[in-house]
Amino acid sequence: MVKSGWGATDSTSLQSADVDVIVVGGGGVAGLYLLYRLKGLGLSATAFEAGQDVGGTWYWNRYPGCRCDVDSLEYSYSFASDLQQEWHWPERYGTQPEILRYLSHVANRFALRRYIRFNTRVTSAVFDSESNLWTVVTDQNDTVRAPFCIMATGNLSTPRKPDFPGIDMFQGASYHTGLWPHEGVDFTGLKVGIIGTGSSGVQSIPHIAAQAEHLHVFQRTANFSLPARNAPMDAEIEAMHKVEYPVRRQAAYDTPFGIAGYPPPEKSALEVSAGERERIYESKWRYGGSISFLYAFNDLLTNKAANDTASEFVRQKIRATVKNSKVADLLAPTTHPIGTKRLILDTNYYETYNRDNVTLVDVKGAPIEEITRTGLRTTKGSYDLDAIVFATGFDAMTGAMLDIDIRVSGGPALKDSWSAGPRTYLGLMIAGFPNLFTITGPGSPGVKSNMMLSIEQHTNWIVDCLQHLRSRRHRRIEVEPEAEENWVSHVREVADSTLYPLANSWYMGANIPGKPLIFMPYVGGVHMYKKKCDEVVANGYEGFAISG
Ligand code: N01
């Protein structure tokens, strides 16, 4: 193992460091880019990865129909021009196998696997304030020390199965979409039940329905879904995009969602006639994708009356697609404004309810009471099932970090500091936890943006910060509590000026019983956020105390 570069130039306790940086979650999109950057700076690193191979979210989520909801030309790294030019995405949106192949290619091409210990889960990370070292321990009995620890643990990496009574009694097969068997699942001839109609459920339902003898969809809350309009990659679009890559990538930083090419809307939905509104929504619906639709008008996420027009447009589309009007009514979302939960992109989702072998079951009106040996029982009836699919989501944004015992020796544990909800400065660091960084943590636009771009921006910020510390022989960086407090207040104020808090979403922690209801992402936009991150650096790492 390579010793710490900090230790090599220092006669004190840093000599007991094993490496410069420990990366938790080394195999995902963030971990791989981080390792690439650390390697480039000549910093030594050890990364731990729970998966058997690289891929992160794309390693675990292998359910049928799994595909990215951001255009593949955008959902790809920008750091290596050759890679960008040489890689060919076969479809508008990357499938899970295709994205996994891409990440595996990146790991090989830049020789990153050598830093990663696979099949290894970090169990604790403890910082010693005397030596300024993090000690990280794993379930494989590794103990590694380093001055810096970076959490590349992902925002949707802790799958959540509800605690239904009897869940372990079920004698059929059960699956979670976020932990799908690598060999795939053949549902042919089976009576299948799926619980959950978020992105994972909506993407997998048409595929499972096409195989199963019968599919029961147990829906608690109807969600808005738009047509993805996936298609084979258009050669002309691809060629043009490749020419424009540098300009587009740069321009993306000046946009709210981190994707260029969508001119910001100038009008309110309430400023135009009903006919004009319909025409605009229709053209967005035909184009496909979520940004295009949410960019129809400038107030869809801030003005309820404006949002109602977009919500109603989609409800009408659902009613026009689903033949059985009772089923259509159940599928038409009424509990939240469109866009305040993650907007889903689908292929043939609503059409699937016109199949004879698909039944929608409302489990809001008649909740699931228990999983039985032979299926599932709601307050209204029993269902015989051979297999149950849990498309029930994740303990988002905080789950993976809080599964690790993160603490400062003699100081607080992260789970105590975050007992009332996560608090960070810029989603990059946490007051009271020196030398610990998070990539796209709560308080950053991460999950509300093109993840690829946000991951690159965060990683660049963190690695530049390490370089800054190293070049000045500093050994310690920590957040000033006041800076964190101000940022947390700002994140809350911005969220409160939008419609987002009106939805019981995973952004709010609402899907996990007992989780504090705090809107976690920063929704001021990538453009505002990046500006703030750059200003902080320009002002000498404003809000951070640097020492040692
Ligand atoms: O999870 P979700 P997901 N009884 O939390 C239901 C990303 N992603 O895995 O809404 C009955 O959205 C729950 O019902 P309710 C994307 O960011 C991206 O689908 O809580 N039902 C809901 O219907 C996405 O937003 C892609 O009432 C229960 C569902 O389970 C995020 O991951 C693809 C229940 C969970 O939906 C999470 O998506 C996939 C219970 N006890 C995922 N508990 C793409 O890039 C939960 N539910 C396309």
XYZ file of C-alpha atoms and ligand atoms in Angstrom:
596
model
C 0.000 0.000 0.000
C 1.252 3.519 -0.823
C 1.933 5.672 2.207
C 0.347 9.080 2.596
C 1.996 11.928 0.686
C 1.127 14.201 3.560
C 2.908 11.797 5.914
C 5.997 11.636 3.732
C 6.666 15.323 4.137
C 5.785 15.444 7.783
C 7.624 13.985 10.732
C 4.569 13.744 12.963
C 1.703 11.355 13.356
C 0.657 11.484 9.705
C 3.391 8.933 9.077
C 0.998 6.381 10.471
C -1.413 7.093 7.634
C -1.702 4.301 5.097
C -2.842 6.508 2.242
C -3.788 10.130 1.590
C -7.445 9.500 0.939
C -9.993 6.820 1.754
C -12.895 6.652 -0.676
C -16.105 5.038 0.514
C -18.102 3.775 -2.460
C -15.288 3.537 -4.982
C -17.096 1.725 -7.784
C -19.896 4.153 -8.597
C -19.946 7.087 -10.993
C -18.553 9.393 -8.292
C -15.983 6.958 -6.908
C -14.477 6.226 -10.315
C -14.063 9.859 -11.276
C -12.671 10.681 -7.850
C -10.054 7.947 -8.157
C -9.129 9.231 -11.600
C -8.595 12.743 -10.212
C -6.672 11.614 -7.123
C -4.426 9.482 -9.297
C -3.799 12.478 -11.552
C -2.625 14.520 -8.594
C -0.359 11.755 -7.373
C -2.371 11.268 -4.193
C -2.583 7.750 -2.824
C -6.022 6.266 -2.227
C -7.823 3.163 -1.091
C -11.448 2.762 -2.065
C -14.014 0.386 -0.633
C -16.929 -0.876 -2.654
C -19.775 -3.075 -1.459
C -20.439 -4.407 -4.965
C -18.490 -7.161 -6.586
C -17.567 -4.866 -9.445
C -17.858 -1.254 -10.560
C -21.156 0.402 -11.460
C -22.644 1.713 -8.218
C -26.353 2.264 -8.765
C -26.024 0.649 -12.198
C -24.432 -2.415 -10.637
C -27.341 -3.033 -8.256
C -30.418 -1.858 -10.194
C -30.754 -4.563 -12.852
C -34.526 -4.844 -12.952
C -36.147 -5.292 -16.389
C -36.554 -1.977 -18.188
C -34.004 -0.133 -16.044
C -32.734 2.817 -18.005
C -31.455 6.319 -17.309
C -33.894 9.235 -17.519
C -31.232 11.685 -18.734
C -30.122 11.597 -22.392
C -27.086 9.342 -22.724
C -25.005 12.042 -24.446
C -25.434 14.078 -21.255
C -25.208 11.184 -18.804
C -21.554 10.487 -19.546
C -18.270 11.825 -18.217
C -16.821 14.999 -19.683
C -13.307 14.701 -18.284
C -11.667 12.850 -21.175
C -12.196 14.146 -24.657
C -11.073 10.892 -26.330
C -13.500 8.887 -24.269
C -16.288 11.303 -25.123
C -15.568 11.142 -28.826
C -15.002 7.404 -29.042
C -17.914 6.126 -26.977
C -21.091 5.388 -28.898
C -24.409 5.331 -27.068
C -26.816 3.200 -29.096
C -30.023 4.807 -27.786
C -31.302 8.206 -26.680
C -31.377 6.973 -23.051
C -28.815 4.453 -21.830
C -30.052 1.073 -20.625
C -28.670 -0.306 -17.365
C -26.464 -2.915 -19.145
C -25.128 -0.241 -21.509
C -24.263 2.195 -18.695
C -22.648 -0.610 -16.724
C -20.568 -1.505 -19.779
C -19.534 2.157 -20.058
C -18.464 2.403 -16.407
C -16.558 -0.850 -16.665
C -14.816 0.511 -19.766
C -13.880 3.702 -17.871
C -12.495 1.669 -14.950
C -10.341 -0.366 -17.359
C -9.287 2.466 -19.617
C -8.010 4.579 -16.722
C -6.748 1.611 -14.670
C -8.900 2.420 -11.641
C -9.829 -1.042 -10.371
C -6.463 -1.454 -8.665
C -7.462 1.071 -5.988
C -10.775 -0.591 -5.151
C -11.415 -3.332 -2.632
C -14.637 -4.919 -3.872
C -17.164 -6.901 -1.831
C -16.244 -4.715 1.107
C -18.614 -2.596 3.133
C -17.310 0.147 5.420
C -18.728 -0.262 8.914
C -17.119 2.629 10.777
C -15.099 5.787 10.190
C -13.621 7.534 13.195
C -11.612 10.759 13.166
C -8.894 11.345 15.718
C -8.425 15.055 16.347
C -4.943 14.629 17.774
C -3.437 12.936 14.740
C -5.926 14.370 12.205
C -6.480 10.893 10.844
C -9.573 8.990 9.831
C -9.575 5.303 10.683
C -11.920 3.311 8.502
C -12.918 -0.262 9.355
C -14.735 -2.682 7.037
C -16.794 -5.860 7.286
C -13.759 -7.682 5.838
C -11.675 -6.588 8.849
C -9.645 -4.002 6.958
C -8.414 -1.058 8.979
C -7.059 1.850 6.961
C -5.894 5.267 8.145
C -5.774 8.447 6.108
C -5.953 12.179 6.703
C -8.968 12.499 4.389
C -12.098 10.450 3.912
C -14.513 11.013 1.028
C -18.029 9.618 0.932
C -18.954 8.646 -2.624
C -21.781 6.566 -1.236
C -24.561 7.690 -3.565
C -27.989 9.084 -2.833
C -30.129 6.100 -3.784
C -28.036 3.208 -2.576
C -29.884 1.912 0.484
C -32.853 -0.140 -0.783
C -35.867 -0.121 1.458
C -38.372 -2.966 1.917
C -41.373 -1.991 4.020
C -41.859 -3.822 7.334
C -45.037 -5.650 6.336
C -46.084 -8.246 8.893
C -45.384 -11.728 7.577
C -42.828 -10.565 5.008
C -40.529 -13.473 5.833
C -43.337 -16.028 5.635
C -43.877 -15.677 1.880
C -43.094 -18.978 0.195
C -42.723 -17.603 -3.330
C -39.801 -15.605 -4.676
C -39.386 -11.962 -3.714
C -37.149 -9.286 -5.214
C -36.253 -5.647 -4.615
C -35.718 -3.642 -7.799
C -32.579 -2.127 -6.256
C -31.047 -5.542 -5.524
C -31.980 -7.432 -8.668
C -30.415 -10.877 -9.319
C -27.580 -10.708 -11.839
C -28.870 -13.713 -13.738
C -32.239 -11.990 -14.305
C -35.669 -13.317 -13.445
C -38.043 -15.219 -15.692
C -41.652 -14.450 -14.739
C -43.158 -16.578 -17.523
C -46.319 -18.300 -16.378
C -46.195 -16.722 -12.898
C -48.692 -14.708 -10.896
C -46.666 -11.656 -9.932
C -47.374 -8.766 -7.571
C -45.419 -5.528 -7.659
C -45.573 -3.011 -4.831
C -44.596 0.545 -5.723
C -45.144 2.865 -8.661
C -42.121 5.185 -8.530
C -39.513 5.241 -11.336
C -38.421 1.639 -10.690
C -41.978 0.281 -10.674
C -43.074 2.300 -13.696
C -40.062 1.184 -15.740
C -40.345 -2.487 -14.840
C -44.146 -2.961 -14.948
C -44.474 -3.102 -18.785
C -41.664 -5.686 -18.982
C -42.975 -7.884 -16.172
C -46.513 -7.660 -17.581
C -45.251 -8.879 -20.951
C -43.912 -12.050 -19.307
C -46.119 -12.874 -16.356
C -49.313 -14.882 -16.477
C -50.863 -12.104 -14.418
C -49.471 -8.951 -12.813
C -51.108 -7.212 -9.881
C -49.793 -3.675 -9.379
C -50.252 -2.511 -5.794
C -50.320 1.281 -5.978
C -50.407 3.539 -2.930
C -49.802 6.881 -4.627
C -50.260 7.595 -8.310
C -47.233 9.326 -9.831
C -46.825 11.500 -12.881
C -45.007 9.809 -15.723
C -44.153 11.240 -19.127
C -43.240 9.385 -22.303
C -39.470 9.032 -22.587
C -39.643 8.795 -26.386
C -36.607 6.589 -26.340
C -35.245 5.762 -29.790
C -32.074 4.531 -31.475
C -29.391 7.216 -31.385
C -29.802 9.627 -34.256
C -26.445 9.695 -36.075
C -26.741 13.366 -36.956
C -27.601 14.411 -33.397
C -24.727 12.339 -32.073
C -22.226 13.840 -34.526
C -23.345 17.383 -33.771
C -23.299 16.783 -30.039
C -19.756 15.454 -30.243
C -18.595 18.549 -32.090
C -20.285 20.766 -29.536
C -19.335 18.779 -26.452
C -16.933 21.305 -24.860
C -19.311 24.226 -25.361
C -22.346 22.259 -24.186
C -20.627 20.933 -21.086
C -19.552 24.438 -20.126
C -22.986 25.888 -20.856
C -24.605 23.195 -18.708
C -23.079 24.782 -15.602
C -25.146 27.880 -16.298
C -28.437 26.012 -16.192
C -30.660 24.978 -13.272
C -30.593 21.226 -14.003
C -27.080 20.972 -15.428
C -28.123 20.206 -19.001
C -27.633 22.662 -21.840
C -29.853 23.038 -24.875
C -33.122 23.960 -23.183
C -33.695 27.708 -23.459
C -35.107 29.011 -20.152
C -38.834 29.694 -20.445
C -39.847 33.325 -20.177
C -43.587 33.124 -19.708
C -45.879 32.043 -16.922
C -48.340 29.278 -17.744
C -51.046 31.738 -16.748
C -49.903 34.401 -19.203
C -50.967 32.545 -22.324
C -54.356 31.408 -23.625
C -55.625 27.923 -22.835
C -55.150 26.961 -26.485
C -51.554 28.180 -26.562
C -50.803 26.354 -23.298
C -52.206 23.131 -24.689
C -50.142 23.498 -27.853
C -46.934 24.017 -25.858
C -47.593 21.087 -23.502
C -48.444 18.888 -26.481
C -45.161 19.678 -28.231
C -43.193 18.919 -25.031
C -45.166 15.697 -24.555
C -44.281 14.665 -28.078
C -40.596 15.520 -27.650
C -40.339 13.447 -24.448
C -38.225 13.856 -21.336
C -38.796 15.753 -18.126
C -36.728 18.942 -18.464
C -38.390 19.846 -21.700
C -41.813 19.487 -20.077
C -40.973 21.323 -16.843
C -39.427 24.067 -18.966
C -42.724 24.680 -20.752
C -43.263 27.732 -18.531
C -41.217 29.573 -15.945
C -43.482 29.001 -12.943
C -44.485 25.350 -13.012
C -42.490 24.612 -9.866
C -43.305 27.806 -8.012
C -46.955 28.633 -8.696
C -49.657 26.109 -7.815
C -52.213 27.510 -10.275
C -49.650 27.346 -13.090
C -48.666 23.839 -12.065
C -52.324 22.754 -12.028
C -52.498 23.369 -15.779
C -49.549 21.034 -16.431
C -50.801 18.433 -13.947
C -54.224 18.442 -15.583
C -52.708 18.097 -19.065
C -50.958 14.888 -17.989
C -54.044 13.576 -16.183
C -55.995 14.023 -19.429
C -53.312 12.097 -21.318
C -53.619 9.247 -18.811
C -57.408 9.215 -19.193
C -57.041 9.205 -22.981
C -54.640 6.246 -22.851
C -56.185 3.945 -20.259
C -59.408 2.399 -21.546
C -61.006 1.508 -18.222
C -62.068 4.852 -16.740
C -61.948 3.604 -13.140
C -58.364 2.431 -13.609
C -57.502 5.714 -15.340
C -58.902 7.673 -12.396
C -56.754 5.689 -9.982
C -53.667 6.267 -12.131
C -54.253 10.019 -12.431
C -52.176 11.676 -9.684
C -53.966 14.146 -7.451
C -51.868 14.210 -4.282
C -48.958 16.380 -5.425
C -48.124 19.002 -8.065
C -46.378 17.605 -11.126
C -42.590 17.740 -10.835
C -42.490 17.936 -7.029
C -41.745 14.216 -6.895
C -39.143 12.917 -9.297
C -40.875 13.065 -12.667
C -40.862 9.595 -14.190
C -40.091 8.769 -17.821
C -41.690 5.646 -19.207
C -42.198 3.532 -22.263
C -45.737 2.114 -22.562
C -46.517 2.418 -18.848
C -50.119 3.596 -19.022
C -50.775 1.410 -22.090
C -49.857 -1.615 -19.967
C -53.082 -1.206 -17.967
C -55.049 -2.024 -21.127
C -53.696 -5.585 -21.027
C -56.008 -8.324 -19.796
C -53.310 -9.762 -17.547
C -52.716 -6.579 -15.515
C -54.789 -5.481 -12.518
C -54.273 -2.239 -10.616
C -54.963 -2.518 -6.884
C -55.435 0.630 -4.842
C -53.583 0.120 -1.573
C -54.204 3.630 -0.356
C -57.951 2.945 -0.052
C -57.329 -0.605 1.156
C -53.807 -0.829 2.623
C -51.676 -3.944 2.604
C -52.165 -5.658 5.956
C -49.737 -8.513 5.613
C -47.683 -10.675 3.335
C -48.970 -14.206 3.641
C -47.391 -17.566 2.825
C -49.147 -17.537 -0.529
C -49.313 -13.869 -1.411
C -50.609 -10.705 0.086
C -53.673 -9.509 1.969
C -55.108 -5.983 1.944
C -57.972 -4.743 4.093
C -60.268 -5.651 1.182
C -58.989 -8.912 -0.223
C -56.330 -11.587 -0.646
C -54.088 -12.124 -3.658
C -52.361 -15.384 -4.537
C -48.886 -14.662 -5.883
C -45.912 -16.723 -7.036
C -43.530 -13.762 -6.843
C -43.502 -10.316 -5.237
C -41.445 -7.415 -6.539
C -40.703 -4.632 -4.090
C -40.270 -1.430 -6.087
C -40.421 0.425 -2.802
C -37.459 2.740 -3.167
C -34.567 3.793 -1.018
C -33.587 5.444 2.233
C -32.449 8.319 0.055
C -29.616 10.802 0.487
C -28.721 9.958 4.094
C -29.275 6.169 4.330
C -25.861 5.024 3.098
C -23.891 7.418 5.287
C -25.947 6.761 8.401
C -25.465 3.017 7.959
C -21.800 3.676 8.757
C -20.784 4.569 12.290
C -19.200 7.928 11.460
C -17.894 9.850 14.437
C -15.136 12.006 15.850
C -13.393 10.304 18.757
C -14.619 11.951 21.912
C -17.099 13.919 19.812
C -20.415 13.475 18.110
C -21.627 10.639 15.894
C -23.078 11.696 12.555
C -26.406 10.060 13.385
C -26.683 12.359 16.418
C -25.654 15.469 14.485
C -28.279 14.607 11.866
C -31.004 13.430 14.246
C -33.268 16.309 13.145
C -32.283 15.949 9.476
C -29.050 16.289 7.518
C -27.011 19.489 7.822
C -24.098 20.303 5.552
C -22.195 23.221 4.111
C -22.804 23.093 0.346
C -23.429 19.359 0.552
C -19.632 19.060 0.631
C -18.694 18.978 4.319
C -20.345 18.719 7.727
C -19.552 20.941 10.718
C -17.861 18.953 13.465
C -16.406 16.367 11.054
C -13.011 17.608 9.859
C -11.418 16.244 6.692
C -14.614 14.396 5.703
C -16.117 15.232 2.309
C -19.368 14.160 0.688
C -20.024 13.995 -3.044
C -23.498 15.330 -3.952
C -24.538 15.248 -0.321
C -27.777 16.693 1.069
C -27.795 20.463 0.616
C -26.402 20.204 -2.910
C -28.349 20.133 -6.196
C -27.083 16.566 -6.915
C -30.338 14.610 -7.177
C -32.103 17.582 -8.754
C -29.597 17.807 -11.581
C -27.743 15.791 -14.169
C -25.888 13.590 -11.685
C -22.872 13.171 -13.959
C -22.260 16.891 -14.107
C -22.824 17.423 -10.387
C -20.538 14.539 -9.525
C -17.781 15.992 -11.697
C -18.254 19.466 -10.245
C -18.179 18.209 -6.633
C -15.229 15.967 -7.236
C -13.285 18.766 -8.906
C -14.054 21.077 -5.994
C -12.937 18.509 -3.414
C -9.786 17.453 -5.244
C -8.803 21.094 -5.887
C -9.314 21.707 -2.177
C -7.002 18.792 -1.311
C -4.436 20.188 -3.706
C -4.766 23.601 -2.040
C -4.199 22.035 1.385
C -1.273 19.939 0.217
C 0.490 22.773 -1.546
C 0.352 24.811 1.679
C 1.118 21.832 3.905
C -2.167 22.115 5.746
C -3.517 19.019 7.386
C -6.979 19.962 8.465
C -10.097 21.566 7.031
C -13.422 21.921 8.782
C -16.651 23.811 8.352
C -17.381 26.814 10.525
C -20.724 26.133 12.244
C -22.095 29.526 11.259
C -21.400 28.892 7.567
C -23.250 25.601 7.793
C -26.166 27.201 9.624
C -26.463 29.905 6.958
C -26.341 27.362 4.150
C -28.928 25.090 5.791
C -31.250 28.122 6.201
C -30.679 29.136 2.599
C -31.454 25.618 1.314
C -34.685 25.636 3.336
C -35.702 29.127 2.197
C -35.177 28.265 -1.444
C -37.191 25.040 -1.088
C -39.970 26.937 0.700
C -40.221 29.356 -2.202
C -41.147 26.420 -4.469
C -43.884 23.784 -4.574
C -41.475 20.933 -3.736
C -42.366 20.691 -0.028
C -46.010 20.005 -0.988
C -45.153 16.425 -1.963
C -44.483 13.504 0.355
C -41.364 12.605 -1.563
C -38.096 10.892 -0.810
C -36.546 14.373 -1.236
C -38.346 15.101 2.058
C -37.529 11.757 3.676
C -41.288 11.120 3.690
C -40.992 7.543 2.388
C -39.156 6.295 5.481
C -41.259 6.034 8.649
C -39.692 8.139 11.414
C -37.245 9.992 9.141
C -37.229 13.769 9.825
C -39.297 15.632 7.232
C -36.708 18.002 5.808
C -36.394 18.927 2.159
C -32.840 17.725 1.530
C -31.641 18.818 -1.940
C -30.715 22.381 -2.894
C -33.192 23.515 -5.555
C -31.682 26.901 -6.348
C -30.165 25.306 -9.452
C -26.753 24.115 -10.573
C -25.906 27.595 -11.905
C -26.433 29.329 -8.534
C -24.764 26.544 -6.635
C -21.631 26.420 -8.765
C -21.295 30.185 -8.497
C -21.408 29.904 -4.709
C -18.845 27.062 -4.639
C -16.484 29.101 -6.843
C -16.944 32.215 -4.706
C -16.137 30.264 -1.560
C -12.802 29.268 -3.092
C -12.102 32.741 -4.501
C -12.650 34.134 -0.989
C -10.000 31.867 0.491
C -12.302 28.944 1.370
C -14.849 31.147 3.048
C -16.760 29.300 5.751
C -13.994 26.757 6.261
C -11.284 26.769 8.912
C -7.976 25.492 7.596
C -5.193 24.603 9.989
C -2.376 22.248 10.849
O -38.613 4.559 -5.447
P -39.738 5.640 -5.073
P -38.016 4.155 -6.870
N -46.936 0.239 0.776
O -39.472 6.006 -3.643
C -44.254 2.691 -2.795
C -34.248 7.118 -9.088
N -34.470 6.196 -10.176
O -37.043 3.076 -6.681
O -45.507 7.089 -3.104
C -47.251 0.526 -0.490
O -39.816 6.707 -6.057
C -44.302 4.191 -2.850
O -45.601 4.650 -2.563
P -45.806 6.167 -1.953
C -35.203 8.285 -9.254
O -34.593 9.446 -8.794
C -34.171 6.636 -11.409
O -39.109 3.932 -7.843
O -44.789 6.300 -0.842
N -46.437 1.176 -1.332
C -43.831 4.432 -4.278
O -44.857 4.212 -5.198
C -36.338 7.847 -8.374
O -37.165 8.903 -7.944
C -34.423 5.847 -12.467
O -47.189 6.178 -1.486
C -45.234 1.540 -0.853
C -42.781 3.330 -4.445
O -43.070 2.340 -3.474
C -35.618 7.168 -7.252
O -34.559 6.472 -7.868
C -34.985 4.591 -12.305
C -44.830 1.258 0.456
C -41.380 3.837 -4.214
O -41.070 4.799 -5.184
C -36.446 6.188 -6.458
O -37.276 5.460 -7.349
C -35.263 4.158 -11.026
C -45.745 0.582 1.289
N -45.457 0.309 2.562
C -35.014 4.963 -9.964
N -43.588 1.749 0.637
C -34.104 6.379 -13.799
O -33.082 6.954 -14.080
C -43.224 2.320 -0.534
N -44.218 2.195 -1.425
C -35.116 6.248 -14.799
